[in-house]
């Protein structure tokens, strides 16, 4: 009986394996030797698809950007610019929360990554189409990226330990309940994100009204 053939090595297989490794162990765990072992191939075979480790990490970052929903910016979508930005930010954050260890690579900007560039193009184009001047549309794209990436870099609630003795009232008179935060980490972080996103969009709405008034 013939032995089953191993799946052919491809860019997608390499990226999937690298992304799983980054998710599980962080950026430092990725090496061509480690990936080759995970995929059951020889190290040099990876170089047919990627020349360096950095190229692999760039591809992993772009695969995460590709998970972000951009449908709200489509020509047939009826959402206004504010609702579209909100829904996009929620989708963006969800993708980054699934893969937080790749955020430092994403934070360097889209560079030449196709999915990252499509993301930037969609946001900028939608804001200009909504009536924002190009310079402000650029600032909005940058602002949203800073906000979403910052929210994905770590947990506020997770930064407190579940130990009441760590927060002596003599030293921290207002942190008497801080030891309870870690137990409600997801709720607190989600609520903080929505609070910040609403405040950000409220501020942009005020600026948008000023832009509309100036245009007339």
Coordinates of N, CA and C in Angstrom, one line a residue:
X1 N 0.9 -1.2 0.0 CA 0.0 0.0 0.0 C 0.9 1.2 0.0
X2 N 0.5 2.2 -0.8 CA 1.3 3.4 -0.9 C 1.2 4.3 0.3
X3 N 2.3 4.9 0.8 CA 2.2 5.7 1.9 C 1.5 7.0 1.6
X4 N 0.7 7.6 2.5 CA 0.0 8.8 2.2 C 1.0 10.0 2.0
X5 N 0.8 10.8 1.0 CA 1.7 11.9 0.7 C 1.5 13.0 1.7
X6 N 2.6 13.6 2.1 CA 2.5 14.8 3.0 C 1.9 16.0 2.1
X7 N 1.2 16.9 2.8 CA 0.7 18.0 2.0 C 1.8 18.8 1.5
X8 N 1.7 19.3 0.3 CA 2.7 20.2 -0.3 C 3.0 21.4 0.5
X9 N 4.2 21.8 0.6 CA 4.6 23.0 1.3 C 4.1 24.2 0.5
X10 N 3.5 25.2 1.2 CA 3.0 26.4 0.5 C 3.2 27.5 1.4
X11 N 3.0 28.7 0.9 CA 3.1 29.9 1.7 C 2.0 29.9 2.8
X12 N 0.8 29.5 2.4 CA -0.3 29.4 3.4 C 0.0 28.5 4.5
X13 N 0.6 27.3 4.2 CA 0.9 26.4 5.3 C 2.0 27.0 6.2
X14 N 3.0 27.6 5.7 CA 4.0 28.2 6.5 C 3.4 29.3 7.3
X15 N 2.6 30.2 6.8 CA 2.0 31.3 7.5 C 1.1 30.8 8.6
X16 N 0.3 29.7 8.3 CA -0.6 29.2 9.4 C 0.2 28.6 10.5
X17 N 1.3 27.9 10.2 CA 2.2 27.3 11.3 C 2.9 28.4 12.1
X18 N 3.3 29.4 11.4 CA 4.0 30.6 12.1 C 3.0 31.3 13.0
X19 N 1.8 31.5 12.5 CA 0.8 32.3 13.3 C 0.5 31.5 14.5
X20 N 0.3 30.2 14.4 CA 0.0 29.3 15.6 C 1.2 29.4 16.6
X21 N 2.4 29.4 16.1 CA 3.6 29.5 16.9 C 3.7 30.8 17.6
X22 N 3.4 31.9 16.9 CA 3.4 33.2 17.5 C 2.3 33.3 18.6
X23 N 1.1 32.8 18.3 CA 0.0 32.9 19.2 C 0.4 32.1 20.5
X24 N 1.0 31.0 20.4 CA 1.3 30.1 21.5 C 2.5 30.5 22.3
X25 N 3.5 31.0 21.6 CA 4.8 31.2 22.3 C 5.4 32.6 22.1
X26 N 4.9 33.4 21.2 CA 5.4 34.8 21.0 C 6.3 34.9 19.8
X27 N 6.7 36.1 19.5 CA 7.5 36.3 18.3 C 8.9 35.6 18.4
X28 N 9.5 35.6 19.5 CA 10.8 35.0 19.7 C 10.9 33.5 19.3
X29 N 9.7 32.9 19.4 CA 9.7 31.4 19.1 C 9.9 31.1 17.7
X30 N 9.6 32.0 16.8 CA 9.6 31.8 15.4 C 11.1 31.8 14.8
X31 N 11.4 30.7 14.2 CA 12.7 30.6 13.5 C 12.5 29.6 12.3
X32 N 13.3 29.7 11.3 CA 13.1 28.8 10.1 C 13.3 27.4 10.6
X33 N 14.2 27.1 11.5 CA 14.5 25.8 11.9 C 13.2 25.2 12.7
X34 N 12.7 26.0 13.5 CA 11.5 25.6 14.3 C 10.3 25.4 13.4
X35 N 10.1 26.3 12.4 CA 9.0 26.1 11.5 C 9.1 24.9 10.7
X36 N 10.4 24.6 10.2 CA 10.6 23.4 9.4 C 10.3 22.2 10.2
X37 N 10.6 22.2 11.5 CA 10.3 21.0 12.3 C 8.8 20.9 12.5
X38 N 8.1 22.0 12.7 CA 6.7 21.9 12.9 C 6.0 21.4 11.6
X39 N 6.5 21.7 10.5 CA 5.9 21.4 9.2 C 6.4 20.0 8.7
X40 N 7.5 19.5 9.3 CA 8.0 18.2 8.9 C 8.7 18.3 7.6
X41 N 9.5 19.4 7.4 CA 10.2 19.6 6.1 C 11.6 20.0 6.5
X42 N 12.5 20.1 5.5 CA 13.8 20.6 5.7 C 13.9 22.1 5.7
X43 N 14.8 22.7 6.5 CA 14.8 24.1 6.6 C 15.0 24.8 5.3
X44 N 15.9 24.4 4.4 CA 16.0 25.1 3.1 C 14.8 25.2 2.3
X45 N 13.8 24.2 2.5 CA 12.6 24.3 1.6 C 11.8 25.5 1.9
X46 N 11.9 26.1 3.1 CA 11.2 27.3 3.4 C 11.6 28.4 2.5
X47 N 12.9 28.4 2.1 CA 13.4 29.6 1.4 C 12.9 29.6 0.0
X48 N 12.2 28.6 -0.5 CA 11.5 28.7 -1.8 C 10.3 29.6 -1.7
X49 N 9.8 29.9 -0.5 CA 8.7 30.8 -0.3 C 9.0 32.1 0.5
X50 N 9.9 32.0 1.4 CA 10.3 33.2 2.2 C 11.8 33.2 2.4
X51 N 12.4 34.4 2.2 CA 13.8 34.5 2.3 C 14.3 34.6 3.7
X52 N 13.5 35.3 4.5 CA 13.9 35.6 5.9 C 12.8 35.3 6.9
X53 N 13.1 35.3 8.1 CA 12.2 35.2 9.2 C 11.3 36.4 9.2
X54 N 11.9 37.6 9.0 CA 11.1 38.8 9.0 C 10.0 38.8 7.9
X55 N 10.3 38.2 6.8 CA 9.2 38.1 5.7 C 8.1 37.2 6.2
X56 N 8.4 36.2 6.9 CA 7.4 35.3 7.5 C 6.5 36.0 8.5
X57 N 7.1 36.8 9.4 CA 6.4 37.6 10.3 C 5.5 38.6 9.7
X58 N 6.0 39.2 8.6 CA 5.2 40.2 7.9 C 4.0 39.5 7.3
X59 N 4.2 38.3 6.8 CA 3.0 37.6 6.2 C 2.0 37.2 7.3
X60 N 2.5 36.8 8.4 CA 1.6 36.5 9.6 C 0.8 37.7 9.9
X61 N 1.5 38.9 10.0 CA 0.8 40.1 10.4 C -0.3 40.4 9.3
X62 N 0.0 40.2 8.1 CA -0.9 40.5 7.0 C -2.1 39.5 7.1
X63 N -1.9 38.3 7.4 CA -3.0 37.3 7.5 C -3.9 37.7 8.6
X64 N -3.5 38.4 9.7 CA -4.3 38.9 10.7 C -5.1 40.1 10.2
X65 N -4.5 41.0 9.5 CA -5.2 42.1 8.9 C -6.3 41.7 8.0
X66 N -6.1 40.6 7.3 CA -7.1 40.0 6.4 C -8.3 39.5 7.1
X67 N -8.2 39.3 8.4 CA -9.4 38.9 9.2 C -10.3 40.0 9.5
X68 N -9.9 41.2 9.3 CA -10.7 42.4 9.7 C -11.8 42.6 8.7
X69 N -13.0 42.8 9.2 CA -14.2 43.0 8.3 C -14.1 44.5 7.7
X70 N -14.2 44.6 6.4 CA -14.2 45.9 5.7 C -15.5 46.1 5.0
X71 N -16.5 45.2 5.2 CA -17.7 45.3 4.4 C -18.5 46.6 4.7
X72 N -18.3 47.2 5.8 CA -19.0 48.5 6.2 C -18.6 49.7 5.3
X73 N -17.4 49.5 4.7 CA -16.9 50.6 3.8 C -17.3 50.3 2.3
X74 N -18.0 49.3 2.0 CA -18.3 49.0 0.7 C -19.3 50.0 0.1
X75 N -19.4 50.1 -1.3 CA -20.3 51.0 -1.9 C -21.7 50.7 -1.7
X76 N -22.1 49.5 -1.4 CA -23.5 49.1 -1.2 C -23.9 49.1 0.2
X77 N -23.0 49.5 1.1 CA -23.4 49.4 2.6 C -24.0 50.8 3.0
X78 N -25.0 50.7 3.7 CA -25.8 52.0 4.0 C -25.3 52.6 5.3
X79 N -24.3 52.1 6.0 CA -23.9 52.7 7.3 C -23.2 54.0 7.1
X80 N -23.5 55.0 7.9 CA -22.8 56.3 7.8 C -21.4 56.1 8.3
X81 N -20.6 57.2 8.2 CA -19.2 57.1 8.5 C -18.9 56.7 9.9
X82 N -19.7 57.3 10.9 CA -19.5 57.0 12.3 C -19.8 55.6 12.6
X83 N -20.9 55.1 12.1 CA -21.3 53.7 12.4 C -20.3 52.7 11.8
X84 N -19.8 53.1 10.6 CA -18.9 52.2 9.9 C -17.6 52.2 10.6
X85 N -17.1 53.3 11.1 CA -15.9 53.3 11.9 C -16.0 52.5 13.2
X86 N -17.1 52.6 13.8 CA -17.4 51.9 15.1 C -17.3 50.4 14.8
X87 N -18.1 49.9 13.8 CA -18.1 48.5 13.5 C -16.8 48.0 13.0
X88 N -16.1 48.8 12.3 CA -14.7 48.4 11.8 C -13.8 48.2 13.0
X89 N -13.8 49.2 13.9 CA -12.9 49.2 15.1 C -13.2 47.9 15.9
X90 N -14.5 47.6 16.1 CA -14.8 46.4 16.8 C -14.3 45.1 16.2
X91 N -14.4 45.0 14.9 CA -13.8 43.9 14.1 C -12.3 43.9 14.2
X92 N -11.7 45.0 14.1 CA -10.3 45.1 14.1 C -9.7 44.7 15.5
X93 N -10.4 45.1 16.5 CA -9.9 44.7 17.9 C -10.1 43.2 18.1
X94 N -11.2 42.7 17.6 CA -11.5 41.3 17.7 C -10.4 40.4 17.1
X95 N -9.9 40.9 15.9 CA -8.8 40.1 15.2 C -7.5 40.2 16.0
X96 N -7.2 41.4 16.5 CA -6.0 41.6 17.3 C -6.0 40.8 18.6
X97 N -7.2 40.8 19.2 CA -7.3 40.0 20.5 C -7.1 38.5 20.3
X98 N -7.4 38.1 19.1 CA -7.2 36.6 18.8 C -5.7 36.4 18.6
X99 N -5.0 37.4 18.2 CA -3.5 37.2 17.9 C -2.7 38.4 18.5
X100 N -2.7 38.6 19.8 CA -2.1 39.8 20.4 C -0.6 39.8 20.3
X101 N 0.1 38.6 20.1 CA 1.5 38.6 20.1 C 2.1 39.2 18.8
X102 N 1.2 39.3 17.7 CA 1.7 39.9 16.5 C 1.5 41.4 16.4
X103 N 0.8 42.0 17.4 CA 0.5 43.4 17.4 C 1.8 44.3 17.2
X104 N 2.9 43.9 17.9 CA 4.1 44.8 17.6 C 4.6 44.9 16.2
X105 N 4.4 43.8 15.4 CA 4.7 43.8 14.0 C 3.7 44.7 13.3
X106 N 2.4 44.5 13.6 CA 1.4 45.3 12.9 C 1.5 46.8 13.2
X107 N 2.0 47.1 14.4 CA 2.1 48.5 14.8 C 3.2 49.3 14.0
X108 N 4.0 48.6 13.3 CA 5.0 49.2 12.5 C 4.4 49.8 11.2
X109 N 3.1 49.6 10.9 CA 2.5 50.1 9.8 C 2.3 49.0 8.7
X110 N 1.5 49.3 7.7 CA 1.2 48.3 6.6 C 2.4 48.0 5.7
X111 N 3.3 49.0 5.5 CA 4.4 48.7 4.6 C 3.9 48.3 3.3
X112 N 4.3 47.1 2.8 CA 3.9 46.6 1.5 C 2.9 45.5 1.7
X113 N 2.3 45.3 2.9 CA 1.4 44.1 3.1 C 0.1 44.4 2.4
X114 N -0.3 43.5 1.5 CA -1.6 43.7 0.7 C -2.8 43.9 1.6
X115 N -3.1 43.1 2.6 CA -4.3 43.2 3.4 C -4.2 44.5 4.2
X116 N -3.0 44.8 4.7 CA -2.9 46.0 5.5 C -3.1 47.2 4.7
X117 N -2.7 47.2 3.4 CA -2.9 48.4 2.5 C -4.4 48.5 2.1
X118 N -5.0 47.3 1.9 CA -6.5 47.4 1.6 C -7.2 47.9 2.8
X119 N -6.8 47.6 4.0 CA -7.5 48.1 5.2 C -7.3 49.7 5.2
X120 N -6.1 50.1 5.1 CA -5.8 51.6 5.1 C -6.6 52.3 4.0
X121 N -6.6 51.7 2.8 CA -7.3 52.3 1.7 C -8.8 52.4 1.9
X122 N -9.4 51.4 2.5 CA -10.8 51.3 2.7 C -11.2 52.4 3.7
X123 N -10.5 52.6 4.8 CA -10.8 53.6 5.8 C -10.6 55.0 5.3
X124 N -9.5 55.2 4.6 CA -9.3 56.6 4.1 C -10.3 56.9 3.0
X125 N -10.6 56.0 2.1 CA -11.5 56.3 1.0 C -12.9 56.5 1.6
X126 N -13.3 55.8 2.6 CA -14.7 56.0 3.1 C -14.8 57.3 3.8
X127 N -13.7 57.8 4.5 CA -13.8 59.1 5.2 C -13.8 60.2 4.2
X128 N -13.0 60.1 3.1 CA -13.0 61.1 2.1 C -14.4 61.2 1.4
X129 N -14.9 60.0 1.1 CA -16.3 59.9 0.5 C -17.4 60.5 1.4
X130 N -17.1 60.4 2.7 CA -18.1 61.0 3.6 C -18.0 62.5 3.8
X131 N -17.0 63.1 3.2 CA -16.8 64.5 3.3 C -15.7 65.0 4.1
X132 N -14.9 64.1 4.7 CA -13.7 64.6 5.4 C -12.6 65.0 4.5
X133 N -12.0 66.1 4.7 CA -10.8 66.5 3.9 C -9.7 65.4 4.0
X134 N -9.0 65.2 3.0 CA -8.0 64.2 3.0 C -7.0 64.2 4.1
X135 N -6.6 65.4 4.5 CA -5.6 65.4 5.7 C -6.3 64.9 6.9
X136 N -7.5 65.3 7.2 CA -8.2 64.8 8.4 C -8.6 63.3 8.3
X137 N -8.9 62.9 7.1 CA -9.1 61.4 6.9 C -7.9 60.6 7.2
X138 N -6.7 61.1 6.8 CA -5.5 60.4 7.2 C -5.3 60.4 8.7
X139 N -5.6 61.5 9.4 CA -5.4 61.5 10.8 C -6.4 60.6 11.5
X140 N -7.6 60.5 10.9 CA -8.6 59.6 11.5 C -8.2 58.1 11.4
X141 N -7.6 57.8 10.3 CA -7.1 56.4 10.1 C -6.0 56.1 11.1
X142 N -5.1 57.1 11.3 CA -4.0 56.9 12.2 C -4.5 56.8 13.7
X143 N -5.5 57.7 14.0 CA -6.0 57.7 15.3 C -6.7 56.4 15.7
X144 N -7.5 55.9 14.8 CA -8.2 54.7 15.0 C -7.3 53.5 15.2
X145 N -6.2 53.5 14.4 CA -5.2 52.4 14.5 C -4.5 52.5 15.8
X146 N -4.1 53.7 16.3 CA -3.5 53.8 17.6 C -4.4 53.3 18.7
X147 N -5.7 53.7 18.6 CA -6.6 53.3 19.7 C -6.9 51.8 19.7
X148 N -7.1 51.2 18.6 CA -7.4 49.8 18.5 C -6.2 49.0 18.9
X149 N -5.0 49.3 18.4 CA -3.8 48.6 18.7 C -3.5 48.7 20.2
X150 N -3.6 49.9 20.7 CA -3.4 50.1 22.2 C -4.3 49.2 23.0
X151 N -5.5 49.1 22.6 CA -6.5 48.3 23.4 C -6.1 46.8 23.4
X152 N -5.4 46.4 22.3 CA -5.1 45.0 22.1 C -3.7 44.6 22.8
X153 N -3.0 45.6 23.2 CA -1.6 45.3 23.7 C -1.6 44.7 25.0
X154 N -2.6 44.9 25.8 CA -2.7 44.4 27.1 C -4.0 44.6 27.8
X155 N -4.2 44.0 29.0 CA -5.4 44.1 29.7 C -5.2 45.1 30.9
X156 N -6.0 46.1 31.0 CA -6.0 46.9 32.2 C -6.3 46.1 33.4
X157 N -7.4 45.4 33.4 CA -7.9 44.7 34.6 C -6.9 43.5 34.9
X158 N -6.3 43.0 33.9 CA -5.4 41.9 34.1 C -4.1 42.3 34.7
X159 N -3.9 43.6 34.9 CA -2.7 44.2 35.5 C -2.7 44.2 37.0
X160 N -3.9 43.8 37.6 CA -4.0 43.8 39.0 C -4.0 42.4 39.5
X161 N -3.4 42.1 40.6 CA -3.3 40.8 41.1 C -4.5 40.4 42.0
X162 N -4.8 39.2 42.1 CA -5.9 38.7 42.9 C -5.4 38.5 44.4
X163 N -5.0 39.6 45.0 CA -4.5 39.5 46.3 C -4.8 40.8 47.1
X164 N -5.7 40.7 48.0 CA -6.2 41.9 48.7 C -5.0 42.6 49.5
X165 N -4.1 41.8 49.9 CA -3.0 42.4 50.7 C -2.0 43.2 49.9
X166 N -2.1 43.1 48.6 CA -1.2 43.9 47.7 C -1.6 45.4 47.7
X167 N -2.8 45.7 48.2 CA -3.3 47.0 48.0 C -3.7 47.6 49.4
X168 N -2.7 47.8 50.2 CA -2.8 48.3 51.6 C -3.5 49.7 51.5
X169 N -4.6 49.9 52.2 CA -5.3 51.2 52.2 C -4.4 52.3 52.7
X170 N -3.5 52.0 53.5 CA -2.6 53.1 53.9 C -1.7 53.6 52.8
X171 N -1.4 52.8 51.8 CA -0.7 53.2 50.7 C -1.5 53.6 49.5
X172 N -2.6 52.9 49.3 CA -3.5 53.0 48.1 C -5.0 53.2 48.6
X173 N -5.3 54.3 49.1 CA -6.6 54.4 49.8 C -7.8 54.2 48.8
X174 N -7.6 54.3 47.5 CA -8.7 54.2 46.6 C -8.7 52.8 45.8
X175 N -7.8 51.9 46.2 CA -7.7 50.6 45.5 C -8.2 49.5 46.3
X176 N -9.1 49.7 47.2 CA -9.5 48.7 48.1 C -10.2 47.5 47.4
X177 N -10.8 47.7 46.2 CA -11.4 46.6 45.5 C -10.6 46.2 44.2
X178 N -9.3 46.7 44.1 CA -8.5 46.4 42.9 C -8.3 44.9 42.8
X179 N -8.2 44.1 43.9 CA -8.0 42.7 43.7 C -9.1 41.9 43.1
X180 N -10.2 42.6 42.9 CA -11.4 41.9 42.3 C -11.4 42.2 40.8
X181 N -10.6 43.1 40.3 CA -10.6 43.4 38.8 C -10.2 42.3 37.9
X182 N -9.2 41.5 38.3 CA -8.7 40.4 37.4 C -9.8 39.4 37.1
X183 N -10.8 39.2 38.1 CA -11.8 38.3 37.9 C -12.9 38.7 36.9
X184 N -12.9 40.0 36.6 CA -13.8 40.6 35.7 C -13.1 41.2 34.5
X185 N -12.0 40.6 34.1 CA -11.1 41.2 33.1 C -11.8 41.5 31.8
X186 N -12.4 40.5 31.2 CA -13.0 40.7 29.9 C -14.1 41.7 29.9
X187 N -15.0 41.7 30.9 CA -16.0 42.7 31.0 C -15.5 44.1 31.2
X188 N -14.5 44.3 32.0 CA -13.9 45.6 32.2 C -13.2 46.1 31.0
X189 N -12.5 45.3 30.3 CA -11.7 45.7 29.1 C -12.7 46.0 28.0
X190 N -13.7 45.2 27.8 CA -14.7 45.4 26.8 C -15.4 46.8 27.0
X191 N -15.8 47.0 28.3 CA -16.5 48.2 28.6 C -15.6 49.4 28.4
X192 N -14.3 49.3 28.8 CA -13.4 50.4 28.6 C -13.2 50.7 27.1
X193 N -13.1 49.7 26.3 CA -13.0 49.9 24.8 C -14.2 50.6 24.3
X194 N -15.4 50.2 24.6 CA -16.6 50.8 24.1 C -16.7 52.3 24.6
X195 N -16.3 52.5 25.9 CA -16.3 53.9 26.4 C -15.4 54.8 25.7
X196 N -14.2 54.3 25.4 CA -13.2 55.1 24.7 C -13.6 55.3 23.3
X197 N -14.1 54.2 22.6 CA -14.5 54.4 21.2 C -15.7 55.4 21.1
X198 N -16.6 55.3 22.0 CA -17.8 56.3 21.9 C -17.3 57.7 22.1
X199 N -16.4 57.9 23.1 CA -15.8 59.2 23.3 C -15.1 59.7 22.1
X200 N -14.3 58.9 21.5 CA -13.5 59.2 20.3 C -14.5 59.6 19.1
X201 N -15.5 58.8 18.9 CA -16.4 59.1 17.8 C -17.3 60.3 18.1
X202 N -17.6 60.6 19.4 CA -18.3 61.8 19.7 C -17.5 63.0 19.4
X203 N -16.2 63.0 19.7 CA -15.3 64.1 19.3 C -15.2 64.3 17.8
X204 N -15.1 63.2 17.1 CA -15.0 63.3 15.6 C -16.3 63.8 15.1
X205 N -17.4 63.5 15.7 CA -18.7 64.0 15.2 C -18.8 65.5 15.3
X206 N -18.2 66.0 16.4 CA -18.2 67.5 16.6 C -17.3 68.1 15.5
X207 N -16.2 67.5 15.2 CA -15.3 68.1 14.2 C -16.0 68.0 12.8
X208 N -16.7 66.9 12.6 CA -17.4 66.7 11.3 C -18.4 67.8 11.1
X209 N -19.1 68.1 12.1 CA -20.1 69.2 12.0 C -19.4 70.5 11.6
X210 N -18.3 70.7 12.2 CA -17.5 72.0 11.9 C -17.0 71.9 10.4
X211 N -16.6 70.8 9.9 CA -16.2 70.6 8.5 C -17.4 70.9 7.6
X212 N -18.5 70.4 8.0 CA -19.7 70.6 7.1 C -20.1 72.0 7.1
X213 N -20.0 72.7 8.2 CA -20.4 74.1 8.3 C -19.4 75.0 7.5
X214 N -18.1 74.7 7.6 CA -17.1 75.4 6.8 C -17.3 75.2 5.3
X215 N -17.8 74.0 4.9 CA -18.0 73.7 3.5 C -19.1 74.6 2.9
X216 N -20.0 75.0 3.8 CA -21.1 75.9 3.3 C -20.9 77.3 3.6

